Amino acid sequence: MLYREALNKALDEMMEKDETVVILGEDVGFYGGNYRVTEGLYAKYGEKRAIDTPIAENSIVGNAIGMAIGGLRPVAEIMTVNFILIAMDQIVNQMAKLRYMSGGKVELPMVVRTPQGVSKQLAAQHSQSLERFFTSTPGLITMVASDATAAYYGLKYAIELDDPVIFLEHELLYPMKMEIQERKDFDPFKADVVKEGKDITVVSYLKMLHDTLQAVSVIEKELGVSVEVINLHSLNPLDMETISKSVKKTGRFVIVTEEPKTGSFAGEIVSKVTEELFYQLDAPPLRICGEDVPTPYNRKLELLSIPTPDKIAKQIIYWGRENGI
Amino acid sequence: MGKSIVERAYYLMKLGRVFEERAKEEYMKGNIAGFLHLAIGEEAVHVGATLAFGKGDLFVHYREHVWALARGMSPKTVMAELFGKKTGVSKGKGGSMHLFDPAFNFYGGNAIVGAHLPHAVGAAYARKYLGHSEGVLVAFGDGATNAGNYYESLNLASLWELPVLFLNENNFYAIGTRVDRASAVKELYKKAKEFMPAVRIDGMNFFEVFDAVSKAKEYIETEGKPYYIEALTYRYEPHSMSDPGDYRSPRELKVFHDKDPVEFLKKEGIKRGLLTQEFIKQIDERVEKEVEEAVQFALKSPEPEDKELYTDIFCEVCTDVVP
Ligand SMILES: Cc1ncc(C[n+]2csc(CCOP(=O)(O)OP(=O)(O)O)c2C)c(N)n1
Ligand SMILES: [Mg+2]
């Protein structure tokens, strides 16, 4: 199956099971979604549950908040993360704060799904990773779906949760072939160790997780080490327990993300690791991130602006040697 | 209307048509990537409005190749931008959706729907403040008329009495959503009527577009107030190269193909004695040649150097202080 089909299956099953679950967004209904994630749901559940909206992101999120207040479980799709910026007031001032400001009385069981990241030559306004804005906002849960299993179980979990969730996908994962592993007990707030190792801990998610996994064998061969790779399903809350257990074993920590480095979520995770595990570390933590530039259109420059399997391998090998591995 | 204007219009519309058909081919060959939005079918709006509007600032959305060519930007540098080359109008950094050139008062190329409407209002404010007489033209799709930015801009342009021409290119679709499924008010110009004079025109007819925009320009520049035109048009191609475009019926496509703006101008121009078969033939040959040259120029142009990744982020002062 394709990654996007795992998301579709999650939506379909939740809509089947609970008639208060509705989806809304631009072209999600009749058209079937720009990335085909919501395909078939309009035909199956009708226009009252697969709701086509105009190009009005502020309203898409604002309406979803109202729908949640009114008794529904809306799943809003923002076509790509770039357009979520228009809805940031609703997300930061409303969605993230209503429970708290109301002393816990107003509950928002809602999800805002959106793909982010650099796809291929879509240029600066269509090639961004913005997780930092969500993870740094108290009151928001930020989940990431890096594979079909996390897409399927994670999205179902998010829809059932009584809190607002930002659910991040990646544009380049949609057409990727992968299977949903049977994981009845899937908990998005627990990270997965996707590859065990004893010398270096590498944490990643979304597209960069796949690039990291591709880089691992080169790193292991060049440095003569074994690498442990952790796949996060949630950025906030963050499963520090799994990370901590791994770092205590390896003594070395690397985070790979696609976002520009300055002010990144990667920086936050390094702070946490440094604060909590300083004396366990045998090397300074390493951040491998995108460059601090708007994403260029030209393919060569675009690839220079983000980590690639090759660059991930080179940077870790260089850092490893510098730090006496 | 003078013969020279119509001749110029035919040249630009044909240039736009052939340029975009070629861009589509080059996309299939892999020379162009990302989102490529073609305006084939909308040339009468882009060319008619540009010719009638004169030199004032243009703010348009991502379907903008023909606007740029009509403004006088070179097919070579525009094609090179689509190819992502160093010689492109935006040095290969922007691509198809982001053509900018202040030398032509051309400000994009904006890929966030509706985001450029406030820019146009602000630019008109600045121009007026600085004592310029030219107005500002902002073009946007039917889809943009449902966004908050749209209403905020109509209100402010009217409240502050600014010379903005709002040109709504209603091609009936915002990707796969037909205009009547997204807008409560079906005749879009009525969504502006309370704020300013607003008219609806046939955007497949160059003469009608040219006359309406000339009148609008006269109004905004003498009255110093905004004006609104809804031009009914059609994009023959899907939304972009990644849209299957299967939500439109063959019948609907035929209706609009029968109104092909380039063919219409040709027929009508000849009928009115403003164009000749001879002239048309000359132009058609010239355009083929120019587009071929543009492609060759783009192909031969160098890629931007790696260091370009870090240039153009800040002005020189900040480039020196930011490591
Ligand atoms: C704020 C925002 N939301 C969504 C998109 C994705 N998107 C790109 S073009 C488009 C449709 C726009 O339609 P319209 O305004 O009618 O212009 P047309 O493409 O028909 O020229 C959409 C939804 C976007 N670019 N910006
Ligand atoms: Mg449209």
XYZ file of C-alpha atoms and ligand atoms in Angstrom:
675
model
C 0.000 0.000 0.000
C 1.020 3.640 -0.276
C 1.646 5.918 2.688
C -1.256 8.118 1.625
C -3.531 5.084 1.515
C -2.708 4.338 5.150
C -3.975 7.815 6.037
C -7.038 7.269 3.899
C -7.748 3.973 5.653
C -7.513 5.646 9.059
C -9.942 8.382 8.014
C -12.302 5.911 6.426
C -12.409 3.637 9.467
C -12.932 6.529 11.850
C -15.716 7.991 9.719
C -17.303 4.576 9.470
C -17.149 4.057 13.212
C -18.155 7.507 14.447
C -20.572 9.710 12.583
C -19.367 12.815 14.393
C -16.068 12.542 12.510
C -16.044 14.925 9.554
C -13.271 16.069 7.258
C -12.976 19.552 5.813
C -10.567 21.450 3.606
C -9.786 22.641 0.095
C -10.581 20.044 -2.546
C -10.864 17.255 0.056
C -14.318 16.134 -1.087
C -15.395 16.024 -4.696
C -11.810 16.228 -5.979
C -10.478 13.637 -3.541
C -7.693 15.725 -2.038
C -4.694 17.266 -3.727
C -2.548 14.354 -2.644
C -5.434 11.889 -2.868
C -5.476 11.294 0.895
C -9.232 11.775 1.133
C -10.083 9.921 -2.081
C -13.397 8.100 -2.049
C -14.635 9.616 1.215
C -16.933 12.102 -0.507
C -18.606 9.335 -2.489
C -18.946 7.173 0.595
C -19.938 9.692 3.267
C -21.404 12.556 1.274
C -20.794 16.286 1.221
C -21.911 16.866 4.795
C -19.042 14.759 6.103
C -16.406 15.348 3.431
C -16.699 19.102 3.321
C -15.192 21.160 0.518
C -14.196 24.621 1.669
C -13.145 27.705 -0.260
C -9.523 28.851 -0.067
C -9.867 30.220 3.439
C -7.472 28.525 5.841
C -8.287 30.804 8.738
C -11.879 29.659 8.461
C -10.978 26.022 7.937
C -9.269 25.891 11.322
C -11.650 28.353 12.954
C -14.651 26.379 11.724
C -13.092 23.140 12.913
C -12.741 24.692 16.367
C -16.411 25.647 16.267
C -17.375 22.201 15.054
C -15.451 20.638 17.913
C -17.222 22.929 20.366
C -20.494 22.024 18.709
C -20.061 18.308 19.207
C -18.224 17.016 16.149
C -14.744 15.537 15.716
C -13.409 17.492 12.757
C -10.291 16.555 10.840
C -9.217 19.632 8.923
C -6.834 19.290 6.027
C -4.609 22.217 5.163
C -3.424 21.469 1.634
C 0.192 22.104 2.595
C 1.794 23.491 5.729
C 2.677 26.684 3.881
C -0.937 27.809 3.950
C -1.392 26.995 7.632
C 0.353 30.275 8.348
C -2.890 32.011 7.410
C -4.587 30.045 10.189
C -1.935 30.630 12.832
C -4.121 32.966 14.851
C -6.771 30.282 15.140
C -4.133 27.704 15.980
C -2.040 29.652 18.465
C -4.560 32.000 20.060
C -7.588 29.747 19.947
C -7.012 26.063 19.405
C -4.030 25.846 21.747
C -5.527 27.948 24.519
C -9.251 27.329 24.857
C -8.958 24.433 27.270
C -6.585 26.328 29.534
C -8.351 29.689 29.440
C -11.643 28.028 30.252
C -10.213 26.309 33.282
C -10.491 22.993 31.473
C -14.151 23.420 30.547
C -13.873 23.749 26.780
C -12.577 20.707 24.981
C -11.450 20.562 21.347
C -11.346 17.039 19.952
C -9.934 18.009 16.586
C -7.067 17.332 14.222
C -5.385 19.588 11.701
C -3.570 17.433 9.137
C -1.056 18.900 6.767
C 1.968 17.831 4.754
C 5.191 19.771 5.085
C 8.703 19.736 3.751
C 10.695 20.172 0.602
C 9.168 18.233 -2.255
C 10.738 18.884 -5.643
C 11.373 22.382 -6.956
C 8.266 23.970 -5.549
C 10.286 27.027 -4.455
C 10.327 29.091 -1.297
C 6.617 29.543 -0.578
C 5.851 25.851 -1.080
C 8.834 24.117 0.508
C 8.915 24.569 4.248
C 9.137 22.597 7.458
C 7.397 24.546 10.181
C 7.190 22.173 13.138
C 8.957 24.701 15.368
C 5.910 26.960 15.435
C 3.674 24.196 16.715
C 6.086 22.503 19.094
C 6.850 25.812 20.784
C 3.189 26.601 21.421
C 1.957 25.324 24.794
C -1.368 23.544 24.452
C -0.718 21.910 21.100
C 0.091 18.294 20.461
C 2.326 17.902 17.425
C 2.372 14.449 15.921
C 4.418 13.332 12.914
C 3.708 10.333 10.713
C 6.909 8.965 9.237
C 5.624 5.642 7.943
C 2.378 3.863 7.123
C 2.070 2.410 10.622
C 2.337 5.801 12.299
C 0.081 7.287 9.642
C -2.652 4.747 10.213
C -2.555 4.221 13.964
C -1.352 7.736 14.728
C -4.139 9.449 12.845
C -6.789 7.229 14.433
C -5.310 7.971 17.838
C -5.306 11.706 17.110
C -8.941 11.659 16.031
C -9.984 9.816 19.186
C -8.035 12.127 21.444
C -9.976 14.912 23.184
C -7.216 17.439 22.559
C -6.291 19.411 19.444
C -3.565 17.771 17.396
C -1.393 19.131 14.619
C -0.698 16.086 12.489
C 2.278 16.521 10.180
C 2.836 14.447 7.073
C 5.440 14.849 4.335
C 4.739 15.515 0.676
C 7.350 13.067 -0.545
C 6.055 10.218 1.585
C 2.571 10.128 0.004
C 3.482 8.003 -3.016
C 5.902 5.752 -1.101
C 5.112 2.056 -0.851
C 5.002 0.703 2.697
C 2.917 -1.606 4.812
C 1.022 -1.023 8.016
C 2.504 -3.257 10.682
C 0.015 -4.822 13.064
C 0.373 -2.626 16.165
C -2.833 -2.732 18.194
C -1.070 -1.089 21.144
C 0.447 1.730 19.054
C 1.106 4.736 21.253
C 2.193 7.872 19.377
C 3.701 9.267 22.542
C 6.243 6.447 22.636
C 9.043 6.639 20.106
C 10.149 3.555 18.182
C 13.682 2.263 18.065
C 13.624 1.305 14.399
C 17.188 0.065 14.357
C 19.208 -1.001 17.353
C 22.809 0.003 17.822
C 25.229 0.759 20.613
C 27.500 3.645 19.616
C 25.472 6.530 18.198
C 21.830 7.522 18.749
C 20.223 9.188 15.757
C 16.729 10.628 16.156
C 14.623 11.646 13.175
C 11.139 11.724 11.661
C 9.216 12.242 8.414
C 11.288 12.164 5.218
C 14.581 12.616 7.078
C 14.034 9.353 8.949
C 14.113 7.532 5.624
C 17.192 9.448 4.493
C 18.880 8.657 7.800
C 18.139 4.954 7.468
C 19.656 5.048 3.996
C 22.815 6.633 5.389
C 23.285 4.207 8.266
C 25.220 1.426 6.549
C 27.822 3.852 5.167
C 28.270 5.434 8.588
C 28.620 2.063 10.286
C 31.154 0.891 7.756
C 33.238 4.070 7.724
C 33.316 4.573 11.480
C 33.197 0.897 12.441
C 30.300 1.513 14.818
C 26.685 0.499 15.198
C 24.019 3.172 14.991
C 20.706 3.236 16.816
C 17.880 5.009 15.009
C 14.815 6.384 16.791
C 11.614 7.317 14.989
C 9.515 9.943 16.750
C 5.735 9.891 16.348
C 5.187 12.955 18.482
C 7.387 16.041 18.820
C 5.449 17.578 21.670
C 4.975 15.777 23.974
C 8.373 14.234 23.404
C 9.309 10.737 24.537
C 12.505 11.623 26.397
C 12.452 8.243 28.092
C 13.255 6.310 24.930
C 15.832 8.904 23.881
C 17.432 8.925 27.288
C 17.661 5.150 27.454
C 19.379 5.098 24.101
C 21.811 7.938 24.840
C 22.784 6.328 28.141
C 23.810 3.321 26.092
C 25.539 5.070 23.185
C 26.837 8.293 24.727
C 26.333 10.098 21.434
C 23.356 11.999 20.112
C 22.415 13.170 16.623
C 19.143 14.715 15.426
C 18.306 14.976 11.732
C 15.547 17.338 10.583
C 14.748 19.113 7.328
C 13.868 22.530 8.848
C 16.349 25.414 8.788
C 18.728 25.045 11.699
C 18.394 28.336 13.530
C 15.540 28.210 16.016
C 14.704 24.676 14.987
C 12.875 21.940 16.844
C 16.184 20.094 16.542
C 17.687 22.805 18.742
C 15.029 22.182 21.369
C 15.680 18.470 21.469
C 19.434 19.071 21.757
C 18.773 21.398 24.704
C 16.765 18.701 26.418
C 19.422 16.084 25.795
C 22.139 18.415 27.034
C 20.241 19.387 30.164
C 19.240 15.885 31.097
C 22.103 13.764 29.819
C 25.136 16.033 29.888
C 27.294 13.657 31.885
C 26.318 10.686 29.740
C 27.557 12.322 26.563
C 30.909 11.369 25.067
C 30.618 13.890 22.239
C 28.829 17.187 21.665
C 25.334 16.600 20.283
C 25.034 17.050 16.531
C 22.216 18.758 14.648
C 21.869 17.982 10.960
C 19.283 20.376 9.564
C 18.344 22.423 6.545
C 20.300 25.563 5.744
C 19.100 28.926 7.021
C 17.782 29.994 3.622
C 14.414 30.212 1.874
C 14.200 27.120 -0.353
C 15.470 27.857 -3.873
C 13.752 26.579 -7.042
C 16.884 25.369 -8.823
C 17.305 21.656 -8.145
C 21.004 21.763 -7.390
C 20.587 24.600 -4.890
C 17.478 22.968 -3.454
C 19.426 19.806 -2.673
C 22.164 21.916 -1.099
C 19.578 23.492 1.195
C 18.432 20.284 2.926
C 20.014 17.130 4.320
C 20.290 14.161 1.932
C 21.395 10.577 2.723
C 24.819 11.406 1.398
C 25.169 14.590 3.437
C 23.854 12.893 6.572
C 26.476 10.180 6.232
C 29.283 12.660 5.560
C 28.378 14.920 8.466
C 28.089 12.095 10.964
C 31.336 10.518 9.778
C 33.168 13.850 10.029
C 31.707 14.567 13.459
C 32.523 11.036 14.578
C 36.150 11.364 13.567
C 36.452 14.827 15.123
C 35.188 13.348 18.344
C 37.452 10.372 18.482
C 35.198 7.553 17.315
C -8.694 51.157 -31.347
C -5.485 51.699 -33.304
C -3.974 49.184 -35.666
C -0.641 49.188 -33.872
C -2.226 48.178 -30.554
C -4.002 45.260 -32.170
C -0.867 44.181 -33.965
C 1.067 44.331 -30.713
C -1.698 42.386 -28.979
C -1.650 39.653 -31.574
C 2.108 39.345 -31.281
C 2.003 39.130 -27.477
C -0.927 36.736 -27.310
C 0.632 34.455 -29.851
C 3.978 34.717 -28.091
C 2.308 33.789 -24.798
C 0.520 30.848 -26.394
C 3.560 29.396 -28.123
C 5.799 30.098 -25.144
C 3.521 28.177 -22.810
C 2.927 25.280 -25.179
C 6.672 24.966 -25.416
C 7.055 25.266 -21.636
C 4.687 22.332 -21.303
C 6.845 20.273 -23.659
C 9.988 21.223 -21.811
C 8.323 20.214 -18.557
C 7.607 16.756 -19.960
C 11.234 16.516 -21.020
C 12.311 17.322 -17.489
C 13.835 20.716 -18.236
C 11.239 22.462 -16.093
C 9.975 21.108 -12.770
C 7.871 21.932 -9.756
C 4.527 23.605 -10.274
C 3.937 24.898 -13.792
C 0.627 26.738 -14.155
C -0.293 27.523 -17.730
C -2.539 30.383 -18.800
C -3.365 28.959 -22.213
C -6.856 30.315 -22.921
C -6.428 33.376 -20.689
C -4.164 35.401 -22.994
C -6.721 38.059 -23.858
C -6.972 39.036 -20.197
C -3.260 39.090 -19.533
C -2.301 40.895 -22.720
C -5.369 43.125 -22.981
C -5.018 44.339 -19.416
C -1.271 44.879 -19.612
C -1.441 46.873 -22.845
C -4.298 49.032 -21.626
C -2.808 49.628 -18.200
C 0.444 51.231 -19.249
C 3.327 51.230 -16.829
C 1.711 51.025 -13.386
C 2.719 48.332 -10.896
C 1.487 44.807 -11.579
C 0.828 42.282 -8.836
C -0.294 38.900 -10.150
C -0.476 35.301 -9.016
C 1.559 32.248 -9.995
C -0.081 31.828 -13.451
C 1.992 34.713 -14.702
C 4.212 33.920 -17.687
C 2.008 35.747 -20.167
C 1.671 38.767 -17.892
C 5.458 38.973 -17.720
C 5.907 38.657 -21.482
C 3.186 41.210 -22.118
C 4.967 43.609 -19.786
C 7.972 43.341 -22.051
C 10.119 40.964 -20.064
C 12.284 38.878 -22.352
C 11.105 35.386 -23.342
C 14.722 34.342 -22.850
C 15.051 35.342 -19.217
C 11.553 34.121 -18.410
C 12.233 30.722 -19.994
C 15.601 30.580 -18.252
C 13.822 31.128 -14.937
C 11.519 28.217 -15.679
C 14.643 26.154 -16.330
C 16.083 27.311 -13.003
C 19.089 28.921 -14.642
C 21.355 31.703 -13.434
C 20.221 33.933 -16.309
C 16.566 33.670 -15.274
C 14.663 36.762 -14.149
C 14.905 35.569 -10.544
C 18.341 33.946 -11.005
C 16.793 30.475 -10.982
C 15.723 30.874 -7.380
C 12.030 31.477 -7.952
C 10.955 29.365 -10.913
C 7.697 29.562 -12.818
C 5.645 30.865 -9.903
C 7.991 33.668 -8.916
C 8.831 36.053 -11.730
C 9.755 39.460 -10.362
C 11.297 42.476 -11.990
C 10.973 45.953 -10.493
C 12.514 47.375 -13.683
C 9.207 46.436 -15.302
C 7.134 47.322 -12.229
C 6.373 43.621 -12.076
C 5.956 42.209 -8.585
C 5.276 38.521 -8.995
C 4.521 35.748 -9.222
C 2.906 35.124 -5.778
C 2.060 31.559 -4.834
C 0.031 32.180 -1.692
C -3.537 32.678 -2.859
C -4.765 36.164 -2.005
C -1.563 37.304 -0.322
C -0.712 39.871 -2.962
C -3.937 41.855 -2.708
C -2.801 43.720 0.411
C 0.531 44.345 -1.328
C -1.253 46.103 -4.170
C -3.177 48.266 -1.732
C 0.032 49.167 0.079
C 1.869 49.899 -3.148
C -0.945 52.180 -4.291
C -0.746 53.988 -0.974
C 2.993 54.475 -1.366
C 2.766 55.612 -4.978
C 0.045 58.088 -4.161
C 1.950 59.360 -1.118
C 5.051 59.851 -3.247
C 3.086 61.770 -5.851
C 3.014 59.265 -8.714
C 0.078 59.325 -11.054
C 0.092 55.679 -12.153
C -2.346 53.257 -10.572
C -1.711 49.689 -9.467
C -3.175 46.578 -11.068
C -3.707 43.425 -9.072
C -4.946 40.251 -10.756
C -6.208 37.198 -8.914
C -8.347 34.127 -9.476
C -11.938 33.328 -8.616
C -10.595 31.224 -5.766
C -8.970 34.216 -4.119
C -12.305 36.017 -3.782
C -13.284 33.814 -0.858
C -10.300 34.673 1.303
C -10.143 37.231 4.071
C -7.368 39.111 2.293
C -9.769 39.841 -0.531
C -12.397 41.617 1.544
C -9.840 43.434 3.636
C -8.225 44.763 0.475
C -11.454 45.904 -1.163
C -12.405 47.704 2.012
C -9.074 49.442 2.477
C -8.626 50.460 -1.137
C -12.052 52.028 -0.982
C -11.724 53.534 2.487
C -8.346 55.079 1.732
C -9.338 56.027 -1.823
C -6.479 54.321 -3.587
C -5.972 53.893 -7.334
C -6.087 50.103 -7.480
C -7.572 48.130 -10.329
C -8.759 44.787 -8.992
C -8.831 42.377 -11.908
C -10.534 39.131 -11.123
C -9.686 36.395 -13.587
C -12.662 34.134 -13.191
C -11.697 30.921 -14.970
C -14.435 29.109 -13.058
C -12.137 26.816 -11.098
C -9.850 26.899 -8.110
C -7.983 23.653 -8.780
C -10.875 21.157 -8.761
C -13.491 23.318 -7.085
C -15.910 25.077 -9.429
C -16.621 28.676 -8.547
C -20.244 28.100 -7.552
C -19.219 25.445 -5.038
C -16.967 27.916 -3.227
C -18.628 31.309 -3.534
C -22.028 32.184 -2.080
C -22.333 35.086 -4.493
C -22.182 33.528 -7.942
C -21.472 36.648 -9.971
C -18.155 37.571 -8.488
C -18.108 41.259 -9.435
C -21.080 41.695 -7.134
C -18.795 40.859 -4.247
C -17.040 44.160 -4.913
C -19.931 46.369 -5.922
C -20.557 47.845 -2.487
C -16.963 49.046 -2.334
C -16.322 50.407 -5.824
C -17.555 50.420 -9.412
C -17.484 46.797 -10.573
C -18.164 45.254 -13.962
C -18.166 41.836 -15.576
C -16.640 41.380 -19.033
C -15.897 38.672 -21.573
C -12.262 37.842 -20.932
C -11.927 35.844 -24.140
C -12.405 39.014 -26.153
C -9.293 41.170 -26.370
C -11.222 44.255 -27.470
C -13.551 44.074 -24.523
C -10.710 43.577 -22.056
C -8.690 46.426 -23.549
C -11.616 48.839 -23.477
C -12.693 47.915 -19.958
C -9.186 48.243 -18.550
C -8.580 51.530 -20.388
C -11.747 52.912 -18.852
C -10.818 51.569 -15.436
C -7.344 53.062 -15.642
C -8.783 56.429 -16.574
C -11.138 56.204 -13.596
C -8.629 55.151 -10.948
C -6.050 57.674 -12.086
C -8.332 60.652 -12.364
C -10.630 59.878 -9.412
C -7.872 58.313 -7.310
C -10.223 55.508 -6.311
C -10.362 51.744 -6.884
C -12.212 49.914 -9.633
C -13.100 46.272 -10.168
C -13.303 44.088 -13.262
C -14.387 40.480 -13.339
C -13.122 38.929 -16.578
C -14.716 35.615 -17.500
C -12.057 33.380 -18.930
C -10.900 29.781 -19.037
C -7.713 27.817 -18.623
C -7.572 25.114 -21.268
C -4.961 23.163 -19.359
C -5.386 21.527 -15.954
C -4.598 23.664 -12.885
C -0.927 22.703 -13.040
C 1.114 19.900 -14.507
C 0.293 17.765 -11.464
C -3.497 18.056 -11.787
C -5.296 15.349 -13.786
C -7.949 17.947 -14.607
C -10.683 15.346 -14.972
C -13.390 17.416 -13.264
C -14.327 19.313 -16.437
C -16.579 17.863 -19.092
C -15.530 17.610 -22.742
C -18.607 19.644 -23.569
C -17.555 22.480 -21.314
C -14.048 22.407 -22.752
C -15.473 22.609 -26.259
C -17.614 25.622 -25.436
C -14.541 27.512 -24.332
C -12.264 26.197 -27.053
C -14.732 27.630 -29.526
C -14.000 31.021 -27.964
C -10.236 30.688 -28.214
C -8.995 34.245 -27.551
C -6.107 34.059 -30.021
C -8.349 32.790 -32.815
C -10.953 35.366 -31.896
C -8.494 38.226 -32.115
C -7.239 36.964 -35.448
C -10.726 36.715 -36.958
C -12.016 39.931 -35.485
C -8.823 41.815 -36.328
C -9.042 40.806 -39.954
C -12.737 41.622 -40.063
C -12.107 45.102 -38.703
C -9.238 45.608 -41.098
C -6.680 45.858 -38.285
C -4.792 42.657 -39.058
C -3.853 41.005 -42.337
C -3.139 37.373 -43.168
C 0.290 38.475 -44.239
C 1.024 40.127 -40.885
C -0.279 37.133 -38.965
C 1.952 34.805 -40.908
C 4.960 36.996 -40.219
C 4.204 37.139 -36.523
C 3.603 33.413 -36.264
C 7.011 32.764 -37.764
C 8.695 35.381 -35.608
C 7.135 33.958 -32.456
C 8.220 30.393 -33.236
C 11.720 31.677 -33.737
C 11.752 33.743 -30.549
C 10.484 30.866 -28.444
C 13.030 28.517 -29.964
C 15.733 31.051 -29.176
C 14.435 31.375 -25.644
C 14.638 27.625 -25.131
C 18.147 27.486 -26.599
C 19.174 30.375 -24.363
C 17.759 28.600 -21.325
C 19.384 25.306 -22.244
C 22.790 26.891 -22.753
C 22.648 29.098 -19.681
C 24.672 28.000 -16.652
C 23.221 26.740 -13.398
C 23.558 29.185 -10.518
C 26.773 28.662 -8.576
C 26.566 26.888 -5.231
C 27.325 30.088 -3.352
C 24.076 31.550 -4.677
C 22.285 29.494 -2.033
C 23.311 32.135 0.505
C 23.014 35.311 -1.555
C 19.959 37.555 -1.867
C 18.778 36.752 1.641
C 19.719 40.149 3.024
C 21.104 43.421 1.770
C 24.866 43.801 1.712
C 25.059 45.296 5.184
C 23.422 42.300 6.779
C 25.168 39.810 4.529
C 28.404 41.099 6.020
C 27.298 40.713 9.627
C 25.360 37.462 9.368
C 27.861 34.598 9.209
C -3.420 30.419 0.799
C -3.322 29.315 -0.182
N -4.128 28.254 -0.024
C -4.074 27.232 -0.912
C -3.194 27.273 -1.947
C -3.132 26.124 -2.937
N -3.647 26.577 -4.213
C -2.824 26.971 -5.178
S -3.642 27.556 -6.482
C -5.135 27.252 -5.796
C -6.372 27.576 -6.547
C -6.496 29.018 -6.852
O -7.535 29.231 -7.740
P -7.839 30.658 -8.347
O -7.661 31.705 -7.320
O -9.157 30.578 -8.996
O -6.685 30.880 -9.425
P -6.385 30.035 -10.749
O -5.449 28.947 -10.351
O -7.664 29.528 -11.285
O -5.696 30.965 -11.681
C -4.974 26.700 -4.537
C -6.064 26.288 -3.664
C -2.342 28.379 -2.043
N -1.415 28.472 -3.000
N -2.443 29.394 -1.161
Mg -9.604 30.058 -10.957
